[in-house]
C-alpha cells in the first residue's frame, strides 16, 4: 500500500491528494506536523532531505516533488488516465502546471504582505488572466479532468483564502 506524507494545509501536497482520490488509489496518510517542525526530524529527513511535503512511498519507490509524484501515479496506476495524450495536449497540460507553480505560486509573498506595489502583484494578475485563457470547457488543457487541474485546483483556493478576488 502507498504511504503519503503530507500536511493538510499544503497546496503542494493537496495536488497529489486530489490525484490519489480521483484515481481511487488506496493509501495510508501520514500527516507531517509542520508547525511542530516534524519535517526536520531525522526520520522524515531520511525520506526527504529537503524537509518538505509531499513524499510518496510505494514499496521500494520513494518520490519527492509533487509533479514527479503525479507523473508516477498516472503511469503506475493508469486508470483513470489523468495525463493528456496528444503532444499538444500534453504540452499545454505541463505548461499550465509550470505557470501555476513558477509564476502564480511565486506571487504568494505579494499576497501575504498585501503590498499593492510589490513586484509580484502584477505578475499574479497576468498569471490568472493566462489561466482563464487556458480553460477549455470546465478543464485546463483538455476536455477531461487532468493533472493540470490537480495543480491549479489545489493552488487557487489558497489565494482565495488570502483574499485574492478572481473576478
Short mmCIF file of C-alpha atoms in Angstrom, two decimals:
data_model
loop_
_atom_site.label_atom_id
_atom_site.label_comp_id
_atom_site.label_asym_id
_atom_site.label_seq_id
_atom_site.Cartn_x
_atom_site.Cartn_y
_atom_site.Cartn_z
CA UNK A 1 0.00 0.00 0.00
CA UNK A 2 1.14 3.54 -0.72
CA UNK A 3 2.15 5.85 2.10
CA UNK A 4 1.56 9.54 1.52
CA UNK A 5 3.30 12.08 3.76
CA UNK A 6 1.59 15.46 3.68
CA UNK A 7 0.20 18.37 5.63
CA UNK A 8 -3.47 19.24 5.04
CA UNK A 9 -2.78 22.96 4.53
CA UNK A 10 -0.11 22.39 1.89
CA UNK A 11 -1.44 23.16 -1.59
CA UNK A 12 1.58 21.34 -2.98
CA UNK A 13 0.69 18.14 -1.14
CA UNK A 14 -3.00 18.68 -1.89
CA UNK A 15 -2.41 18.31 -5.65
CA UNK A 16 -1.16 14.76 -5.01
CA UNK A 17 -4.06 14.08 -2.63
CA UNK A 18 -6.54 15.09 -5.34
CA UNK A 19 -4.89 12.74 -7.82
CA UNK A 20 -4.92 9.84 -5.36
CA UNK A 21 -8.62 10.37 -4.66
CA UNK A 22 -9.61 10.84 -8.30
CA UNK A 23 -7.80 7.66 -9.28
CA UNK A 24 -9.27 5.74 -6.35
CA UNK A 25 -5.85 4.60 -5.15
CA UNK A 26 -5.75 3.25 -1.62
CA UNK A 27 -3.10 4.87 0.55
CA UNK A 28 -2.05 5.39 4.13
CA UNK A 29 -1.97 9.08 5.02
CA UNK A 30 0.81 10.31 7.31
CA UNK A 31 0.39 13.88 8.49
CA UNK A 32 3.67 15.73 8.98
CA UNK A 33 3.08 18.40 11.62
CA UNK A 34 4.95 21.30 10.05
CA UNK A 35 4.19 23.67 12.94
CA UNK A 36 5.87 21.17 15.28
CA UNK A 37 8.88 21.02 12.93
CA UNK A 38 8.46 17.27 12.30
CA UNK A 39 9.87 17.82 8.82
CA UNK A 40 13.29 18.45 10.43
CA UNK A 41 13.32 15.23 12.46
CA UNK A 42 15.80 12.55 11.39
CA UNK A 43 13.04 10.07 10.45
CA UNK A 44 11.48 12.49 7.97
CA UNK A 45 14.82 13.80 6.68
CA UNK A 46 15.65 10.19 5.75
CA UNK A 47 12.62 10.35 3.43
CA UNK A 48 13.20 13.85 2.12
CA UNK A 49 16.47 15.64 2.87
CA UNK A 50 14.89 18.89 1.64
CA UNK A 51 12.40 18.71 4.55
CA UNK A 52 9.16 19.38 2.72
CA UNK A 53 5.95 17.58 1.81
CA UNK A 54 4.74 15.67 -0.08
CA UNK A 55 6.60 12.38 -0.01
CA UNK A 56 5.20 9.20 -1.54
CA UNK A 57 6.33 5.67 -0.74
CA UNK A 58 5.18 2.80 -2.95
CA UNK A 59 7.03 -0.33 -1.93
CA UNK A 60 10.69 0.39 -2.66
CA UNK A 61 9.85 3.56 -4.61
CA UNK A 62 10.33 6.83 -2.73
CA UNK A 63 9.40 10.05 -4.50
CA UNK A 64 9.54 13.69 -3.52
CA UNK A 65 8.34 16.67 -5.61
CA UNK A 66 4.67 16.80 -6.45
CA UNK A 67 4.94 16.87 -10.25
CA UNK A 68 7.19 13.79 -10.23
CA UNK A 69 4.70 12.07 -7.93
CA UNK A 70 1.77 12.99 -10.18
CA UNK A 71 3.56 11.60 -13.24
CA UNK A 72 4.44 8.41 -11.37
CA UNK A 73 0.89 7.87 -10.12
CA UNK A 74 -0.55 8.32 -13.58
CA UNK A 75 1.93 5.91 -15.17
CA UNK A 76 1.84 3.30 -12.39
CA UNK A 77 -1.92 3.43 -11.86
CA UNK A 78 -3.19 4.30 -15.36
CA UNK A 79 -6.95 4.13 -14.75
CA UNK A 80 -8.44 6.61 -14.97
CA UNK A 81 -5.77 8.32 -17.07
CA UNK A 82 -5.11 11.88 -15.95
CA UNK A 83 -2.30 12.80 -18.34
CA UNK A 84 -3.40 14.17 -21.63
CA UNK A 85 -2.18 12.16 -24.60
CA UNK A 86 -1.52 14.15 -27.76
CA UNK A 87 1.69 16.19 -27.93
CA UNK A 88 -0.31 19.44 -27.97
CA UNK A 89 -2.49 18.40 -25.01
CA UNK A 90 0.50 17.12 -23.04
CA UNK A 91 2.44 20.32 -23.73
CA UNK A 92 -0.49 22.50 -22.67
CA UNK A 93 -1.05 20.43 -19.53
CA UNK A 94 2.59 20.72 -18.47
CA UNK A 95 2.67 24.44 -19.40
CA UNK A 96 -0.33 25.12 -17.16
CA UNK A 97 1.26 23.18 -14.32
CA UNK A 98 4.54 25.08 -14.64
CA UNK A 99 2.91 28.52 -14.94
CA UNK A 100 0.91 27.78 -11.81
CA UNK A 101 3.99 26.63 -9.90
CA UNK A 102 6.61 29.06 -11.21
CA UNK A 103 4.60 32.20 -11.88
CA UNK A 104 1.48 32.16 -9.72
CA UNK A 105 2.87 30.50 -6.59
CA UNK A 106 5.85 32.87 -6.70
CA UNK A 107 3.35 35.70 -6.13
CA UNK A 108 2.37 34.36 -2.72
CA UNK A 109 4.66 36.84 -0.92
CA UNK A 110 2.88 39.76 -2.60
CA UNK A 111 -0.48 38.47 -1.40
CA UNK A 112 0.69 37.73 2.14
CA UNK A 113 2.32 41.14 2.57
CA UNK A 114 -0.63 42.82 0.82
CA UNK A 115 1.76 45.25 -0.86
CA UNK A 116 -0.05 46.62 -3.91
CA UNK A 117 3.26 47.79 -5.40
CA UNK A 118 5.05 44.52 -4.66
CA UNK A 119 6.95 43.46 -7.81
CA UNK A 120 4.92 40.24 -8.00
CA UNK A 121 1.46 41.84 -7.70
CA UNK A 122 1.12 42.47 -11.44
CA UNK A 123 2.54 39.01 -12.22
CA UNK A 124 -0.35 37.43 -10.29
CA UNK A 125 -2.88 39.24 -12.46
CA UNK A 126 -1.01 38.17 -15.59
CA UNK A 127 -0.95 34.57 -14.35
CA UNK A 128 -4.65 34.50 -13.55
CA UNK A 129 -5.55 36.01 -16.92
CA UNK A 130 -3.33 33.41 -18.60
CA UNK A 131 -5.12 30.58 -16.78
CA UNK A 132 -8.51 31.95 -17.75
CA UNK A 133 -7.48 31.79 -21.41
CA UNK A 134 -6.39 28.15 -20.98
CA UNK A 135 -9.77 26.88 -19.80
CA UNK A 136 -11.31 24.54 -22.33
CA UNK A 137 -14.81 23.72 -21.18
CA UNK A 138 -14.54 23.03 -17.45
CA UNK A 139 -10.93 21.77 -17.57
CA UNK A 140 -7.44 23.08 -18.23
CA UNK A 141 -5.75 21.93 -21.41
CA UNK A 142 -8.31 19.31 -22.40
CA UNK A 143 -11.87 18.05 -22.15
CA UNK A 144 -11.47 15.93 -19.00
CA UNK A 145 -10.03 16.21 -15.51
CA UNK A 146 -6.25 16.02 -15.76
CA UNK A 147 -3.07 16.68 -13.83
CA UNK A 148 -3.13 20.40 -14.70
CA UNK A 149 -6.50 20.63 -12.94
CA UNK A 150 -4.97 18.98 -9.85
CA UNK A 151 -2.23 21.62 -9.72
CA UNK A 152 -4.40 24.66 -10.44
CA UNK A 153 -7.28 23.36 -8.33
CA UNK A 154 -5.06 22.99 -5.28
CA UNK A 155 -3.36 26.36 -5.71
CA UNK A 156 -6.11 28.88 -6.39
CA UNK A 157 -8.11 28.15 -3.20
CA UNK A 158 -5.08 29.24 -1.16
CA UNK A 159 -5.05 32.61 -2.92
CA UNK A 160 -8.81 32.90 -2.48
CA UNK A 161 -8.49 32.26 1.27
CA UNK A 162 -5.88 35.02 1.38
CA UNK A 163 -8.34 37.48 -0.17
CA UNK A 164 -7.49 37.40 -3.87
CA UNK A 165 -10.56 38.06 -5.98
CA UNK A 166 -10.93 36.18 -9.24
CA UNK A 167 -13.38 38.49 -10.92
#
